[in-house]
PDB file of C-alpha atoms in Angstrom:
ATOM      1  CA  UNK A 160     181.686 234.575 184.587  1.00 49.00           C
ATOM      2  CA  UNK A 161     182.247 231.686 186.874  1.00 51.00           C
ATOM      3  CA  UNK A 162     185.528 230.440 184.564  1.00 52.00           C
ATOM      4  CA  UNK A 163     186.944 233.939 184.919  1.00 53.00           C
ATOM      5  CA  UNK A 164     186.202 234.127 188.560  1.00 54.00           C
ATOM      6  CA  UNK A 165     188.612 231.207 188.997  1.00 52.00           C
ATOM      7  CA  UNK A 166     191.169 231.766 186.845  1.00 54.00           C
ATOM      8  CA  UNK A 167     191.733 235.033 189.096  1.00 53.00           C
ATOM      9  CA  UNK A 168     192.030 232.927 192.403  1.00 54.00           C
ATOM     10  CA  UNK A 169     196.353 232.519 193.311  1.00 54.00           C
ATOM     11  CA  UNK A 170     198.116 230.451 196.496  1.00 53.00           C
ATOM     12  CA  UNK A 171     200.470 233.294 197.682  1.00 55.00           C
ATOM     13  CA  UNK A 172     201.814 230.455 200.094  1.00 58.00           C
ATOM     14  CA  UNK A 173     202.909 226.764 200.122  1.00 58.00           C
ATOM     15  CA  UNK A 174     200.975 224.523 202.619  1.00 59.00           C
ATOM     16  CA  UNK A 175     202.044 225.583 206.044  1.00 66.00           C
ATOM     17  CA  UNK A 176     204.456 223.337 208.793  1.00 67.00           C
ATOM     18  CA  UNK A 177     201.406 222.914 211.336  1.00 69.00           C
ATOM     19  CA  UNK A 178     199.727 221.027 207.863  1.00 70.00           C
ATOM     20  CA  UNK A 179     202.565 218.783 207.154  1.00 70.00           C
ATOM     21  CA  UNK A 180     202.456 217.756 210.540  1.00 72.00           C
ATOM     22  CA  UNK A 181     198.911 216.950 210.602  1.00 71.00           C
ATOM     23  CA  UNK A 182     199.014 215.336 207.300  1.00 72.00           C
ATOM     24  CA  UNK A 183     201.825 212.792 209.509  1.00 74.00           C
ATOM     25  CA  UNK A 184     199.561 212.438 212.165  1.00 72.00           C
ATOM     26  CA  UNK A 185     200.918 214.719 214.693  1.00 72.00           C
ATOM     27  CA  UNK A 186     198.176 216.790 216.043  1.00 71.00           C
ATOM     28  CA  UNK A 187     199.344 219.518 218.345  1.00 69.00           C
ATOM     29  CA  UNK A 188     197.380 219.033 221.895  1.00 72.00           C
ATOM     30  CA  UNK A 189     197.037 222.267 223.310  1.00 72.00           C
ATOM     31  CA  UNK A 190     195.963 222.715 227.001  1.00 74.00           C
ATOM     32  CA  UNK A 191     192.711 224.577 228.207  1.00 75.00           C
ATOM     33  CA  UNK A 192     193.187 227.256 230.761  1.00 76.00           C
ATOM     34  CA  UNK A 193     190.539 228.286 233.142  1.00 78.00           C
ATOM     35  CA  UNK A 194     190.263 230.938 234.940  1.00 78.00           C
ATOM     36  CA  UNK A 195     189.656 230.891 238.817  1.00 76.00           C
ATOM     37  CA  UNK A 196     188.061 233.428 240.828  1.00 77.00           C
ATOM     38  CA  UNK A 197     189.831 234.100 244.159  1.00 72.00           C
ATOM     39  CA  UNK A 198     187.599 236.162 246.601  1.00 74.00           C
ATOM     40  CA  UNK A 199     188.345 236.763 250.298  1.00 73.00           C
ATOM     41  CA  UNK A 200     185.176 237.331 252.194  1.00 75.00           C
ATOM     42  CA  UNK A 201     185.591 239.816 255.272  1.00 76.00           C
ATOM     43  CA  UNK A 202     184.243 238.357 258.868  1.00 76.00           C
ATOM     44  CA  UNK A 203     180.855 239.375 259.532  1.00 77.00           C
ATOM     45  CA  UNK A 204     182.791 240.950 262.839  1.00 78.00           C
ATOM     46  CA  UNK A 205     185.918 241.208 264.707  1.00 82.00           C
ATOM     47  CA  UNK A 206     189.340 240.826 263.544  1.00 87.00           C
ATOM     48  CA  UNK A 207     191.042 238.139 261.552  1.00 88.00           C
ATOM     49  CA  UNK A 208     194.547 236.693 261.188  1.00 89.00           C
ATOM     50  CA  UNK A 209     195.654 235.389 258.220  1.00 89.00           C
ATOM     51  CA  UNK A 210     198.972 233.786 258.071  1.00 90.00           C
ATOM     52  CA  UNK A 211     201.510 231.583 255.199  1.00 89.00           C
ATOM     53  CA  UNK A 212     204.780 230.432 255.315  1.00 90.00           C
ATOM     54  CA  UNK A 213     207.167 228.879 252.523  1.00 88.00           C
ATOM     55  CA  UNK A 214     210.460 227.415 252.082  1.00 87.00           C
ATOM     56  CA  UNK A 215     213.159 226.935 249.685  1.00 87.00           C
ATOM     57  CA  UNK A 216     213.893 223.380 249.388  1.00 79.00           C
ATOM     58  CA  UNK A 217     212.763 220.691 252.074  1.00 76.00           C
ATOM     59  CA  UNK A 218     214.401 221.169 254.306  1.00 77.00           C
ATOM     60  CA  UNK A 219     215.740 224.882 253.097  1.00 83.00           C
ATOM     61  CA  UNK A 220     215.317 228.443 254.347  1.00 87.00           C
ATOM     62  CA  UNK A 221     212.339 228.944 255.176  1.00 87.00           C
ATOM     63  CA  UNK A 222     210.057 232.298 256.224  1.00 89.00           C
ATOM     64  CA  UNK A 223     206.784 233.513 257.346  1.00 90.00           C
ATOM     65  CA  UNK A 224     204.246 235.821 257.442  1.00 91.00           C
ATOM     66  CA  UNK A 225     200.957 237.175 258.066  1.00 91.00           C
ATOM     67  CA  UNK A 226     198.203 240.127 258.067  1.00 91.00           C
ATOM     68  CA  UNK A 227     195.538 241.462 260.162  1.00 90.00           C
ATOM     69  CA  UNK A 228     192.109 242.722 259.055  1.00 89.00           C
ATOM     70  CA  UNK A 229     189.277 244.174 260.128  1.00 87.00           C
ATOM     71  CA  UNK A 230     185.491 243.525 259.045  1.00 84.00           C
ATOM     72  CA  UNK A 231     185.355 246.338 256.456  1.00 84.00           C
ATOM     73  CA  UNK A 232     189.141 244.736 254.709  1.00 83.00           C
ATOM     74  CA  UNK A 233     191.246 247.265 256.211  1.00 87.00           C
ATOM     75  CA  UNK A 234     194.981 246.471 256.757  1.00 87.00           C
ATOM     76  CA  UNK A 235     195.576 246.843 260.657  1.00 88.00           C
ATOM     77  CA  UNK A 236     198.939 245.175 260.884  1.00 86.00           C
ATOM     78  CA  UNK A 237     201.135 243.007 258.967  1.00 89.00           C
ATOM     79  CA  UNK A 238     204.490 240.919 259.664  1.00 90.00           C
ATOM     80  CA  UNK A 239     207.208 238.941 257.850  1.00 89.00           C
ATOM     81  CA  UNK A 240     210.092 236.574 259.712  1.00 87.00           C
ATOM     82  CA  UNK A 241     213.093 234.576 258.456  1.00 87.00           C
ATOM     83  CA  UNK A 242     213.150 231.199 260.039  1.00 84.00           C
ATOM     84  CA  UNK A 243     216.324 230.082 259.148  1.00 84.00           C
ATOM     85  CA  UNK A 244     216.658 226.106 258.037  1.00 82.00           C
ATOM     86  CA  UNK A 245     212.847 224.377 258.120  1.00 81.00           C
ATOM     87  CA  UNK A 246     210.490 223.067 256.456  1.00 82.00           C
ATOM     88  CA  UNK A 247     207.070 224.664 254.856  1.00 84.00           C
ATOM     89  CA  UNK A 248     204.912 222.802 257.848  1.00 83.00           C
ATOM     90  CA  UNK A 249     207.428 224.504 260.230  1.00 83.00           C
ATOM     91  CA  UNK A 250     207.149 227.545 258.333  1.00 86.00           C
ATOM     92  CA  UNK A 251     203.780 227.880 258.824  1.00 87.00           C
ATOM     93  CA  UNK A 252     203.690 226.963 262.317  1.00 85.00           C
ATOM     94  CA  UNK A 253     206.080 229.553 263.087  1.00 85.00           C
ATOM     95  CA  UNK A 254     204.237 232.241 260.854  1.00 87.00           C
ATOM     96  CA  UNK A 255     200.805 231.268 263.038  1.00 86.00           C
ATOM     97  CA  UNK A 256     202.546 231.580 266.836  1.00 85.00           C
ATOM     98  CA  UNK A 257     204.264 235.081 265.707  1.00 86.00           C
ATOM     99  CA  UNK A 258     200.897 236.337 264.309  1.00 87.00           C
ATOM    100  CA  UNK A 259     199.561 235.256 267.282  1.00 86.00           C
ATOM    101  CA  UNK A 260     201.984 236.715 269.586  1.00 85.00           C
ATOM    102  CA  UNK A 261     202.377 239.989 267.802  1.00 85.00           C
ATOM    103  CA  UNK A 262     197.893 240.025 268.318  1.00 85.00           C
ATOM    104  CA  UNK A 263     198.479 239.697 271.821  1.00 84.00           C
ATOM    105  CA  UNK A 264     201.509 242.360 272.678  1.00 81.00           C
ATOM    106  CA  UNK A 265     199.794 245.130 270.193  1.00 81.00           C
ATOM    107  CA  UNK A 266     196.135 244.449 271.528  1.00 82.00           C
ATOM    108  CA  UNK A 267     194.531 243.165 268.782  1.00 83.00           C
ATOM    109  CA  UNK A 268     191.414 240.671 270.045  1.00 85.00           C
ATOM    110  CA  UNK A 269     191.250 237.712 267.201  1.00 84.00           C
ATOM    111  CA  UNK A 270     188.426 236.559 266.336  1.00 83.00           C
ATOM    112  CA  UNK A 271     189.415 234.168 263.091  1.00 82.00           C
ATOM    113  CA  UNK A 272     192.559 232.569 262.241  1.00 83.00           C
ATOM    114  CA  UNK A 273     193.411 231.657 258.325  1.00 84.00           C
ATOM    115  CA  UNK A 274     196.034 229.617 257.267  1.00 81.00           C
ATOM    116  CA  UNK A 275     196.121 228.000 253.962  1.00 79.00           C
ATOM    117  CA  UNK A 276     198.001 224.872 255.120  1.00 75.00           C
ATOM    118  CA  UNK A 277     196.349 221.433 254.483  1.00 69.00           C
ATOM    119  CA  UNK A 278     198.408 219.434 257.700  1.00 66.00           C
ATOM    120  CA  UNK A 279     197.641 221.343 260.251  1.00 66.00           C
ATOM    121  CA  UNK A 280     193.839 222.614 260.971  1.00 56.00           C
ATOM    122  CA  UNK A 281     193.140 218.461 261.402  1.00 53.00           C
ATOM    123  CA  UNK A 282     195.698 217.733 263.709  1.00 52.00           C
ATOM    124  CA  UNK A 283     193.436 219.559 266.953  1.00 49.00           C
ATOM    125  CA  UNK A 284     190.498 217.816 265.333  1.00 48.00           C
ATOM    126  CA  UNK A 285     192.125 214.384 265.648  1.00 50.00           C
ATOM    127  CA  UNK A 286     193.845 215.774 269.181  1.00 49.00           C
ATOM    128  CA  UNK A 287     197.221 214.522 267.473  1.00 49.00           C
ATOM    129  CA  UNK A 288     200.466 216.900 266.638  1.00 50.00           C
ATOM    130  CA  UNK A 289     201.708 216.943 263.336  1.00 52.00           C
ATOM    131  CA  UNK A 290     205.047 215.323 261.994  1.00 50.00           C
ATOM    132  CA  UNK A 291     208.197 217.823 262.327  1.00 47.00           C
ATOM    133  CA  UNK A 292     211.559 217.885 261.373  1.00 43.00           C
ATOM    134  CA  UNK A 293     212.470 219.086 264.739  1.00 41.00           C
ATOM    135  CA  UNK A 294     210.770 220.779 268.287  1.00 39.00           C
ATOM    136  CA  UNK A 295     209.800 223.800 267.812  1.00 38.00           C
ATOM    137  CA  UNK A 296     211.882 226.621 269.230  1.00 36.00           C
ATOM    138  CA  UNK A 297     209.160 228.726 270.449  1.00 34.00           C
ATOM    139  CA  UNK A 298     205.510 228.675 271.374  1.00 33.00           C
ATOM    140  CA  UNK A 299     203.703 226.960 268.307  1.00 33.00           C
ATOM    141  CA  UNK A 300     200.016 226.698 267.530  1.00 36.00           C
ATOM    142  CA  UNK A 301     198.165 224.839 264.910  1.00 35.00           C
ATOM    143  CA  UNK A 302     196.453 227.072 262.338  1.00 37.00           C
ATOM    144  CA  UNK A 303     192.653 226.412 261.726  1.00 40.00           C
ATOM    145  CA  UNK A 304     190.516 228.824 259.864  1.00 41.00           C
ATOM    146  CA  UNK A 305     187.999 228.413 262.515  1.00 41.00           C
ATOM    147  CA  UNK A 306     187.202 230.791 265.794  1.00 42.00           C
ATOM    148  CA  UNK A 307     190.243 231.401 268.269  1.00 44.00           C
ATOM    149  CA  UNK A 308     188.340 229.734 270.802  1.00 42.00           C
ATOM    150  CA  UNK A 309     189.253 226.307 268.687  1.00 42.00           C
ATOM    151  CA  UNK A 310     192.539 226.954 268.144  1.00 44.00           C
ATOM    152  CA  UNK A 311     193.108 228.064 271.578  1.00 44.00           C
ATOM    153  CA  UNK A 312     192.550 224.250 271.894  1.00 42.00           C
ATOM    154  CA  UNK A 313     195.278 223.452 269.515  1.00 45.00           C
ATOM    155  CA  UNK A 314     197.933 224.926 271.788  1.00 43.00           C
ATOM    156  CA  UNK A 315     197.541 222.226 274.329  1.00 38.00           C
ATOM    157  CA  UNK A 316     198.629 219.293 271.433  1.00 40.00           C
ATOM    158  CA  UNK A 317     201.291 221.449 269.921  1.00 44.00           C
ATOM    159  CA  UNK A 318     203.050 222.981 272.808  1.00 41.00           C
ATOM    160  CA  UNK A 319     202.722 219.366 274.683  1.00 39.00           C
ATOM    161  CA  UNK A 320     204.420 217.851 271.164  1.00 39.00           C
ATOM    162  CA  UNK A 321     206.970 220.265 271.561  1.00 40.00           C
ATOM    163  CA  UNK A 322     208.078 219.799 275.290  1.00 37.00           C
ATOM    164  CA  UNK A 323     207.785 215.846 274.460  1.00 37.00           C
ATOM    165  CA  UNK A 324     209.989 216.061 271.572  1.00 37.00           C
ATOM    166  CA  UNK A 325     212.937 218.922 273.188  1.00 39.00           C
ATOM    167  CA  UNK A 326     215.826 217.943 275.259  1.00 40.00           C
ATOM    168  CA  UNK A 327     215.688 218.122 278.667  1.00 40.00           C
ATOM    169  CA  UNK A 328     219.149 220.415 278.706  1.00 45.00           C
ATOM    170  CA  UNK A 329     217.835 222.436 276.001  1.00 48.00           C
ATOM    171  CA  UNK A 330     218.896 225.818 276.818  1.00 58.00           C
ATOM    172  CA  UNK A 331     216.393 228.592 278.096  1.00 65.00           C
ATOM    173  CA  UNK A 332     215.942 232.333 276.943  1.00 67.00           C
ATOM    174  CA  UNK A 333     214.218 234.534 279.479  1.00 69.00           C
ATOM    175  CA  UNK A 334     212.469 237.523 277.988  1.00 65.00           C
ATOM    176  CA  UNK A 335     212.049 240.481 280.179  1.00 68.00           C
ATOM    177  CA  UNK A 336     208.846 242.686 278.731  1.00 63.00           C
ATOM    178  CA  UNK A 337     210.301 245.993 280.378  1.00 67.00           C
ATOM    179  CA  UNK A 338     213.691 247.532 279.847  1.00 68.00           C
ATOM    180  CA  UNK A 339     216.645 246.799 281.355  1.00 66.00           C
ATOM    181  CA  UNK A 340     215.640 243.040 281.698  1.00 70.00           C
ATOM    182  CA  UNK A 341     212.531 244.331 283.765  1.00 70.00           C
ATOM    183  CA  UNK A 342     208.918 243.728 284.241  1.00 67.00           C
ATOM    184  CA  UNK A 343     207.439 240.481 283.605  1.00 63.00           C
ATOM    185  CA  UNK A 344     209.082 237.494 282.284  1.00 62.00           C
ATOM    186  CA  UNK A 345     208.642 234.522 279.545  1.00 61.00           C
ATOM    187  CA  UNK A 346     210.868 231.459 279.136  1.00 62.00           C
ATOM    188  CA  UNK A 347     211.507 230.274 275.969  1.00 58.00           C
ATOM    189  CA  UNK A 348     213.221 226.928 275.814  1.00 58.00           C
ATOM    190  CA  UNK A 349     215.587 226.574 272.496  1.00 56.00           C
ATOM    191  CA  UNK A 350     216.856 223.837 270.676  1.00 60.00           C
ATOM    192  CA  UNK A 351     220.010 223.637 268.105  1.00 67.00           C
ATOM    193  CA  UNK A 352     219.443 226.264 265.221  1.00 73.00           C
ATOM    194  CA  UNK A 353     219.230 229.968 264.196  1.00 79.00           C
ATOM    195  CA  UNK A 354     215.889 231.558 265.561  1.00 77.00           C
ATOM    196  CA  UNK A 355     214.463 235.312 264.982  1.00 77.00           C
ATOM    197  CA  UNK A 356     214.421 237.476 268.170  1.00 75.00           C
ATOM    198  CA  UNK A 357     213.747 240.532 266.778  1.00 73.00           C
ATOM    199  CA  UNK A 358     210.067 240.964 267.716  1.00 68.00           C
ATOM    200  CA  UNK A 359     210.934 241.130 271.780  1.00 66.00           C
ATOM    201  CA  UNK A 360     212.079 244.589 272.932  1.00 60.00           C
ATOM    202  CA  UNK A 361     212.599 244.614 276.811  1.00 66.00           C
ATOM    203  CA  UNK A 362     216.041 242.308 276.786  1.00 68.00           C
ATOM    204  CA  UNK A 363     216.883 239.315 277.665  1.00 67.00           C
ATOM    205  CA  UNK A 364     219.390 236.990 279.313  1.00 67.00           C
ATOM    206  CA  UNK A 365     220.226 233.191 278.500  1.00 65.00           C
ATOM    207  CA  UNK A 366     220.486 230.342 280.905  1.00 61.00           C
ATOM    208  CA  UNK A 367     223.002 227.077 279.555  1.00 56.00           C
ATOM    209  CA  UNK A 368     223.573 223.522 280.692  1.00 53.00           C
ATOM    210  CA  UNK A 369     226.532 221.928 280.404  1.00 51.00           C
ATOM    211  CA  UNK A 370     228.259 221.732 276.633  1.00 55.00           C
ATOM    212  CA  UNK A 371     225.743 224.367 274.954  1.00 64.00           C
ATOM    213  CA  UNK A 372     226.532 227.561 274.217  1.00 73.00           C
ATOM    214  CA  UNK A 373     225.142 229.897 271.750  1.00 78.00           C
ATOM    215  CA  UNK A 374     226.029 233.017 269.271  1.00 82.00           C
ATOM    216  CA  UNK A 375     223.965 237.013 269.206  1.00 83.00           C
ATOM    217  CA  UNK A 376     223.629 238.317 265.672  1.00 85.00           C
ATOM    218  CA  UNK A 377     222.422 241.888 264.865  1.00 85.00           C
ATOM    219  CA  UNK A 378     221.423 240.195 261.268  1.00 86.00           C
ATOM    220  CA  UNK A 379     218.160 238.403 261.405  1.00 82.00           C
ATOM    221  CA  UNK A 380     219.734 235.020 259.784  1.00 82.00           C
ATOM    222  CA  UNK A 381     222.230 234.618 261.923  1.00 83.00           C
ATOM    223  CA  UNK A 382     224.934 235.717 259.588  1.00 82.00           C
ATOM    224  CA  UNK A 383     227.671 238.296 261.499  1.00 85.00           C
ATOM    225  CA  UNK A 384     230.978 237.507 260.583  1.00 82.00           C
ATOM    226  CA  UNK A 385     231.981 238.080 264.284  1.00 84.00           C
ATOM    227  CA  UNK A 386     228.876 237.130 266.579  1.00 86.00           C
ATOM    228  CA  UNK A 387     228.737 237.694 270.250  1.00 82.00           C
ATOM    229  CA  UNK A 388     229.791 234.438 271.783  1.00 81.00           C
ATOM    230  CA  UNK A 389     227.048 233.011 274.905  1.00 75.00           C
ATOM    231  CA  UNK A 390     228.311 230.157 277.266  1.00 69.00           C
ATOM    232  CA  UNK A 391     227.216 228.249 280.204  1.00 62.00           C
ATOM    233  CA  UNK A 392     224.969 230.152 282.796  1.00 60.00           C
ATOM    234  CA  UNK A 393     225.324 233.607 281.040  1.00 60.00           C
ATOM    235  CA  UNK A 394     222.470 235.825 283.110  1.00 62.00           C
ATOM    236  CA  UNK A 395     223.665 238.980 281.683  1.00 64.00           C
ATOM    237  CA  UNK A 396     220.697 241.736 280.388  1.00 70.00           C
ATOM    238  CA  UNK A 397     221.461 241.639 276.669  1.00 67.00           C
ATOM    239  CA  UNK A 398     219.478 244.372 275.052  1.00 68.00           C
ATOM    240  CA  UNK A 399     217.372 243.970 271.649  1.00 60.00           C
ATOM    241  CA  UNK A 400     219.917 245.167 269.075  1.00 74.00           C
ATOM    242  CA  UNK A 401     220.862 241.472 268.638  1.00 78.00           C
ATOM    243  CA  UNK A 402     217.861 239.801 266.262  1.00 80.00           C
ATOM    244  CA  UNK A 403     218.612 236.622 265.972  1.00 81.00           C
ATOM    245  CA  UNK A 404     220.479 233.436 268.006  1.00 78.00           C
ATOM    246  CA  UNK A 405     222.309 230.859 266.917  1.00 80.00           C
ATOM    247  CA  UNK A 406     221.648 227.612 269.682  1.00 75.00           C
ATOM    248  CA  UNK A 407     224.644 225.092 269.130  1.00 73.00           C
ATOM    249  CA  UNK A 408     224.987 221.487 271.111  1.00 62.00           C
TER     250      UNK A 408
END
């Protein structure tokens, strides 16, 4: 019984290519994959603010963005911006000072801040501004994941940075909160680049020094074919159909 048992046994096949290679001592290494659990855990209270930003290339175009939610995970408000030519660290700062802003002008009270950026939640700890390519072109604060009572703190080193490291003729935008150039007023001081503008709504009118001058797009990357040209000591009300500037030296 056992003799006929083996008789019936055939190879259909010929040894396999993964067996050659083994029998030459090439072992195929294959790599383990684990699997991560990502959770978010909601604040116990309040409203948080959690923010990214990216770019292509270093420096390369670079954008932004953020979300706000409350305690129970609900979606309250959400953003995106094109930055134009950064880096990711000015990506995210940028990302972090329009979450912040947008907060403030729709009245949402912040309670955490969340950013997923490894440079900057030290640099308030260590009361020192991080490296950037270039000033900042508009308010920036460091992200931290920690109450907005610290990173209130954080403005003082990064704005300070950022007045340090701009030009003294740098050329100033004045935001009017009303219509018509009306009610109250911010100045934003600009250095040489494109910069989103989109996000203020009551117009606006530009102040030069001598040799700047500057270009309105109704694109948000500064890319018209035929901007609208700004020169020295232009105090014009522009009105918000323009989203982004071009600053040149």
């Amino acid at each position: 019984m056992v003799s006929s048992s083996l008789e019936l046994q055939t190879f259909k096949s010929g040894i396999s290519h993964q067996h050659h290679l083994h029998g030459f001592g090439f072992v195929p290494s294959i790599k383990e994959s684990s699997v991560q659990l990502v959770r978010w855990s909601p604040p116990v209270s309040g409203l948080v603010l959690h923010v990214d930003g990216a770019s292509k290339g270093n420096p390369g175009f670079c954008g932004g963005g953020g979300c706000i939610r409350d305690s129970s995970g609900n979606l309250l408000f959400a953003f995106a911006h094109f930055y134009g030519v950064g880096d990711s660290l000015m990506a995210e700062v940028h990302a972090m000072c329009d979450g912040i802003r947008l907060a403030s002008d729709y009245g949402f009270p912040l309670k955490t801040i969340y950013s997923d950026s490894m440079t900057l939640p030290p640099a308030p700890a260590a009361r020192a501004s991080p490296k950037l390519q270039a000033p900042l072109p508009i308010l920036a604060m460091a992200a931290t994941s920690k109450p907005l009572a610290t990173a209130a703190a954080a403005v003082v080193v990064l704005v300070a940075a950022a007045l340090l490291l701009a030009p003294a003729d740098a050329s100033t935008l004045t935001v009017f909160t009303g219509p018509g150039c009306s009610g109250k007023t911010k100045d934003v001081n600009y250095v040489c680049g494109c910069y989103d503008i989109s996000y203020y709504q009551g117009g606006y009118h530009f102040v030069f020094t001598e040799g700047q001058k500057a270009y309105l797009h109704t694109s948000y990357n500064c890319g018209d074919a035929q901007p609208y040209p700004l020169y020295k000591e232009y105090r014009y009300c522009y009105h918000t159909g323009f989203k982004s500037v071009l600053m040149v030296c």
